[in-house]
XYZ file of C-alpha atoms in Angstrom:
157
model
C 9.368 -32.331 -18.528
C 8.267 -31.512 -22.045
C 8.626 -27.942 -21.474
C 11.882 -28.265 -19.796
C 13.164 -30.221 -22.892
C 11.785 -27.631 -25.121
C 13.438 -24.897 -23.398
C 16.735 -26.585 -23.319
C 16.727 -27.382 -27.015
C 15.771 -23.619 -27.829
C 18.683 -22.445 -25.671
C 21.025 -24.937 -27.459
C 19.779 -23.563 -30.874
C 20.113 -19.950 -29.814
C 23.747 -20.431 -28.657
C 26.340 -18.589 -30.858
C 28.453 -21.547 -31.061
C 25.809 -23.853 -32.234
C 24.783 -21.619 -35.022
C 28.384 -20.999 -35.920
C 28.973 -24.631 -36.009
C 25.898 -25.376 -37.924
C 26.281 -22.871 -40.582
C 29.934 -23.628 -41.036
C 29.417 -27.300 -41.341
C 26.795 -26.755 -44.152
C 28.630 -24.237 -46.018
C 32.060 -25.980 -45.730
C 30.746 -29.255 -46.672
C 29.426 -28.036 -50.072
C 32.702 -26.179 -50.781
C 34.728 -29.323 -49.747
C 32.617 -31.414 -52.104
C 33.068 -28.922 -54.930
C 36.974 -28.745 -54.390
C 37.422 -32.419 -53.833
C 38.087 -33.216 -57.504
C 41.440 -31.161 -57.319
C 42.887 -33.025 -54.420
C 44.628 -36.414 -54.454
C 42.342 -37.935 -51.872
C 39.696 -37.953 -54.765
C 41.376 -41.037 -56.081
C 40.112 -43.167 -52.944
C 38.597 -46.395 -53.803
C 35.141 -45.977 -52.651
C 32.588 -43.281 -52.471
C 32.088 -43.934 -48.476
C 35.733 -43.108 -48.163
C 35.714 -39.986 -49.940
C 32.424 -39.008 -47.932
C 34.104 -39.712 -44.613
C 37.122 -37.817 -45.498
C 35.182 -34.836 -46.655
C 33.049 -35.064 -43.575
C 36.237 -35.130 -41.234
C 37.515 -32.073 -43.095
C 34.266 -30.218 -42.708
C 33.932 -31.174 -38.908
C 37.310 -29.570 -38.603
C 36.233 -26.621 -40.543
C 33.289 -26.174 -38.056
C 35.560 -26.535 -34.928
C 37.924 -23.940 -36.491
C 34.993 -21.554 -36.814
C 33.759 -22.099 -33.238
C 37.335 -21.453 -31.893
C 37.765 -18.316 -34.182
C 34.443 -17.016 -32.775
C 35.505 -17.811 -29.210
C 38.703 -15.933 -29.682
C 36.920 -12.818 -31.320
C 34.293 -13.275 -28.171
C 37.351 -13.116 -25.915
C 38.526 -9.868 -27.363
C 35.075 -8.300 -27.448
C 34.269 -9.918 -24.013
C 30.897 -11.200 -25.261
C 29.773 -14.281 -26.891
C 27.126 -12.248 -28.434
C 29.499 -10.125 -30.522
C 27.801 -11.641 -33.576
C 24.898 -9.368 -33.173
C 27.199 -6.311 -33.038
C 29.821 -7.455 -35.545
C 31.564 -4.770 -37.449
C 33.864 -4.954 -40.435
C 36.826 -5.342 -37.980
C 35.321 -8.357 -36.164
C 34.192 -9.828 -39.261
C 37.670 -9.375 -40.623
C 39.464 -10.761 -37.462
C 37.112 -13.847 -37.441
C 37.937 -14.611 -40.991
C 41.528 -13.932 -40.660
C 42.009 -16.282 -37.651
C 40.450 -19.107 -39.883
C 42.534 -18.108 -42.733
C 45.760 -18.083 -40.584
C 44.966 -21.541 -39.170
C 44.054 -23.123 -42.672
C 47.358 -21.523 -44.066
C 49.395 -23.198 -41.492
C 47.382 -26.515 -41.544
C 47.655 -26.758 -45.268
C 51.377 -26.339 -45.286
C 51.876 -29.048 -42.667
C 49.363 -31.429 -44.243
C 50.711 -31.073 -47.750
C 54.474 -30.395 -47.322
C 55.350 -31.815 -43.946
C 53.031 -34.908 -43.161
C 52.354 -35.438 -46.888
C 48.816 -36.498 -46.117
C 47.664 -35.542 -49.638
C 49.054 -33.642 -52.615
C 48.096 -30.847 -54.848
C 48.691 -31.182 -58.607
C 47.050 -28.059 -59.692
C 45.731 -24.542 -58.527
C 48.984 -24.378 -56.602
C 50.252 -21.191 -54.646
C 53.851 -20.854 -55.639
C 56.613 -20.835 -52.972
C 54.319 -22.510 -50.397
C 53.090 -25.313 -52.637
C 49.386 -25.569 -51.432
C 46.314 -25.143 -53.136
C 44.659 -21.752 -53.253
C 41.391 -23.223 -53.056
C 41.249 -23.717 -49.104
C 42.650 -20.081 -48.781
C 39.735 -18.802 -50.905
C 37.284 -21.016 -48.905
C 38.262 -19.183 -45.755
C 37.841 -15.687 -47.272
C 34.437 -16.439 -48.878
C 32.660 -18.588 -46.189
C 33.313 -16.916 -42.659
C 31.295 -13.673 -43.565
C 28.511 -15.938 -45.037
C 28.524 -17.997 -41.918
C 28.422 -14.881 -39.461
C 25.566 -13.559 -41.475
C 23.458 -16.728 -41.578
C 24.226 -17.522 -37.767
C 23.104 -13.885 -36.771
C 19.967 -14.222 -39.057
C 19.122 -17.576 -37.497
C 19.679 -16.514 -34.101
C 17.519 -13.464 -34.219
C 14.571 -15.835 -34.241
C 15.674 -16.886 -30.937
C 16.066 -13.411 -29.576
C 13.960 -13.972 -26.528
C 16.485 -16.793 -25.351
C 19.660 -14.740 -25.732
């Protein structure tokens, strides 16, 4: 039973989706904390409210990352595209997350009015440039870190 459980855990840890989500969560959480003072939700009454909000956003970033990875995997017809990623697949992976974030931020700020942005605003679309920058910087780092981590599980892949 112990060997079965160990193999099952190793298989989960070796999965591309697990690695994408894990490193997306870690990197996006740090970025979300750094950018939080620039958004209106930072005025929430308690620290736990702020942490819950940031954690919620970060889980969403992880899901966006995994879905972007699945979309690239669909085009490359392999979940293991990360091992053979090129600048084109990295650019596509990054662009998919960036486009979703652009649309989501426009909706959340301008239509749903879930939060406001008072500084660092992109003219015309009236959203902060910080989330857009986030989705340019972090996806290539996530791919790199996920690939490096999965190489340790090569026998499972």
